[in-house]
């Protein structure tokens, strides 16, 4: 049904807009890390070598940033 498809498209676009707003609240360092992990698909080990920190440190940063984004997005829903 075209109406359902259109509603789904609008819903997804709104979710993308909210995600972009949430990403805009991150610091440059946080955005850079998310970009490396999710857009460039760089491994945590590769990032940790480049940043000269442990794999666990990068993993912890990622988890904290994702939690921050989750809280922001939950408040919007």
Coordinates of N, CA and C in Angstrom, one line a residue:
X1 N 0.8 -1.2 0.0 CA 0.0 0.0 0.0 C 0.9 1.2 0.0
X2 N 0.6 2.2 -0.9 CA 1.4 3.4 -1.1 C 1.4 4.3 0.2
X3 N 0.2 4.3 0.8 CA 0.1 5.2 2.0 C 1.0 4.7 3.1
X4 N 1.1 3.4 3.3 CA 2.0 2.8 4.4 C 3.4 3.1 4.0
X5 N 3.8 2.9 2.7 CA 5.2 3.1 2.3 C 5.6 4.6 2.5
X6 N 4.7 5.5 2.2 CA 4.9 6.9 2.4 C 5.1 7.2 3.9
X7 N 4.2 6.7 4.7 CA 4.3 6.9 6.1 C 5.7 6.4 6.7
X8 N 6.1 5.2 6.2 CA 7.4 4.6 6.6 C 8.5 5.5 6.2
X9 N 8.5 6.0 5.0 CA 9.5 6.9 4.5 C 9.6 8.2 5.3
X10 N 8.5 8.8 5.7 CA 8.5 10.0 6.5 C 9.0 9.7 7.9
X11 N 8.6 8.5 8.4 CA 9.1 8.1 9.8 C 10.6 8.0 9.8
X12 N 11.1 7.3 8.8 CA 12.6 7.1 8.7 C 13.3 8.4 8.5
X13 N 12.8 9.3 7.7 CA 13.4 10.6 7.5 C 13.4 11.4 8.8
X14 N 12.4 11.3 9.6 CA 12.3 12.0 10.9 C 13.3 11.4 11.8
X15 N 13.5 10.1 11.8 CA 14.5 9.4 12.7 C 15.9 9.9 12.3
X16 N 16.2 9.9 11.0 CA 17.5 10.4 10.5 C 17.7 11.8 11.0
X17 N 16.7 12.7 10.9 CA 16.9 14.1 11.3 C 17.2 14.1 12.8
X18 N 16.5 13.4 13.6 CA 16.8 13.3 15.0 C 18.2 12.8 15.3
X19 N 18.6 11.8 14.6 CA 20.0 11.3 14.8 C 21.0 12.3 14.4
X20 N 20.8 13.0 13.3 CA 21.7 14.1 13.0 C 21.8 15.2 14.0
X21 N 20.6 15.5 14.6 CA 20.6 16.5 15.7 C 21.4 16.0 16.9
X22 N 21.2 14.8 17.2 CA 21.9 14.2 18.3 C 23.4 14.1 18.1
X23 N 23.8 13.8 16.9 CA 25.2 13.7 16.5 C 25.9 15.1 16.6
X24 N 25.1 16.1 16.3 CA 25.6 17.5 16.3 C 25.9 18.0 17.7
X25 N 25.4 17.3 18.7 CA 25.6 17.7 20.1 C 27.0 17.1 20.6
X26 N 27.5 16.2 19.9 CA 28.8 15.5 20.3 C 30.0 16.5 20.1
X27 N 31.0 16.3 20.8 CA 32.3 17.1 20.6 C 32.9 16.6 19.3
X28 N 33.8 17.4 18.8 CA 34.5 17.0 17.5 C 35.2 15.6 17.7
X29 N 35.8 15.4 18.8 CA 36.5 14.1 19.1 C 35.5 13.0 19.1
X30 N 34.4 13.2 19.7 CA 33.3 12.1 19.7 C 32.8 11.8 18.3
X31 N 32.5 12.9 17.6 CA 32.0 12.7 16.2 C 33.1 12.0 15.3
X32 N 34.4 12.4 15.5 CA 35.4 11.8 14.7 C 35.5 10.3 15.0
X33 N 35.4 9.9 16.3 CA 35.4 8.5 16.6 C 34.2 7.7 16.0
X34 N 33.0 8.3 16.1 CA 31.9 7.6 15.6 C 32.0 7.5 14.1
X35 N 32.5 8.5 13.4 CA 32.7 8.5 12.0 C 33.7 7.4 11.6
X36 N 34.8 7.3 12.4 CA 35.8 6.3 12.1 C 35.2 4.9 12.2
X37 N 34.4 4.7 13.3 CA 33.9 3.3 13.5 C 32.7 3.0 12.6
X38 N 31.8 3.9 12.4 CA 30.5 3.5 11.7 C 30.5 3.9 10.2
X39 N 31.2 5.0 9.8 CA 31.2 5.4 8.4 C 32.4 4.8 7.7
X40 N 33.6 4.9 8.3 CA 34.8 4.4 7.7 C 35.0 2.9 8.0
X41 N 34.2 2.4 8.9 CA 34.3 1.0 9.3 C 35.7 0.6 9.7
X42 N 36.4 1.5 10.4 CA 37.7 1.3 11.0 C 37.6 0.4 12.2
X43 N 38.5 -0.5 12.4 CA 38.4 -1.4 13.6 C 38.9 -0.6 14.8
X44 N 38.4 -1.1 16.0 CA 38.8 -0.4 17.2 C 40.3 -0.6 17.5
X45 N 40.8 -1.7 17.1 CA 42.3 -1.9 17.2 C 43.1 -0.9 16.4
X46 N 42.6 -0.7 15.2 CA 43.3 0.3 14.3 C 43.2 1.7 14.9
X47 N 42.1 2.1 15.4 CA 41.9 3.4 16.0 C 42.8 3.5 17.2
X48 N 42.8 2.5 18.0 CA 43.6 2.5 19.3 C 45.1 2.7 18.9
X49 N 45.6 2.0 17.9 CA 47.0 2.2 17.5 C 47.2 3.6 17.0
X50 N 46.3 4.1 16.2 CA 46.5 5.5 15.7 C 46.5 6.5 16.9
X51 N 45.6 6.3 17.8 CA 45.4 7.2 19.0 C 46.4 7.0 20.1
X52 N 47.2 5.8 20.0 CA 48.1 5.4 21.0 C 47.5 5.2 22.3
X53 N 46.4 4.6 22.3 CA 45.7 4.2 23.6 C 45.3 2.7 23.4
X54 N 44.8 2.1 24.5 CA 44.4 0.7 24.5 C 43.1 0.5 23.7
X55 N 42.9 -0.7 23.2 CA 41.7 -1.1 22.6 C 40.5 -0.9 23.5
X56 N 40.7 -1.2 24.8 CA 39.7 -1.0 25.8 C 39.3 0.4 26.0
X57 N 40.2 1.3 25.9 CA 40.0 2.8 26.0 C 39.0 3.2 24.9
X58 N 39.3 2.8 23.7 CA 38.5 3.2 22.5 C 37.1 2.5 22.7
X59 N 37.1 1.3 23.1 CA 35.8 0.6 23.3 C 34.9 1.3 24.4
X60 N 35.6 1.8 25.4 CA 34.9 2.5 26.5 C 34.4 3.8 26.0
X61 N 35.2 4.5 25.2 CA 34.7 5.8 24.6 C 33.5 5.6 23.7
X62 N 33.6 4.6 22.9 CA 32.5 4.3 22.0 C 31.2 4.0 22.8
X63 N 31.3 3.2 23.8 CA 30.2 2.9 24.6 C 29.6 4.1 25.3
X64 N 30.4 5.0 25.8 CA 29.9 6.2 26.5 C 29.2 7.1 25.5
X65 N 29.8 7.2 24.3 CA 29.2 8.1 23.3 C 27.8 7.5 22.8
X66 N 27.8 6.2 22.6 CA 26.5 5.6 22.2 C 25.4 5.7 23.3
X67 N 25.8 5.6 24.5 CA 24.9 5.8 25.6 C 24.4 7.3 25.7
X68 N 25.3 8.2 25.4 CA 24.9 9.6 25.4 C 23.9 9.9 24.2
X69 N 24.2 9.3 23.1 CA 23.2 9.4 21.9 C 21.9 8.8 22.3
X70 N 22.0 7.6 22.9 CA 20.7 6.9 23.2 C 19.8 7.7 24.2
X71 N 20.5 8.4 25.1 CA 19.7 9.2 26.1 C 19.1 10.4 25.4
X72 N 19.9 11.0 24.5 CA 19.3 12.2 23.7 C 18.2 11.7 22.9
X73 N 18.3 10.6 22.2 CA 17.2 10.2 21.3 C 16.0 9.7 22.1
X74 N 16.2 9.1 23.2 CA 15.0 8.7 24.0 C 14.2 9.9 24.5
X75 N 14.9 11.0 24.8 CA 14.2 12.2 25.2 C 13.3 12.8 24.1
X76 N 13.7 12.5 22.8 CA 13.0 13.0 21.7 C 11.8 12.2 21.3
X77 N 11.7 11.0 21.8 CA 10.6 10.1 21.4 C 9.5 10.2 22.4

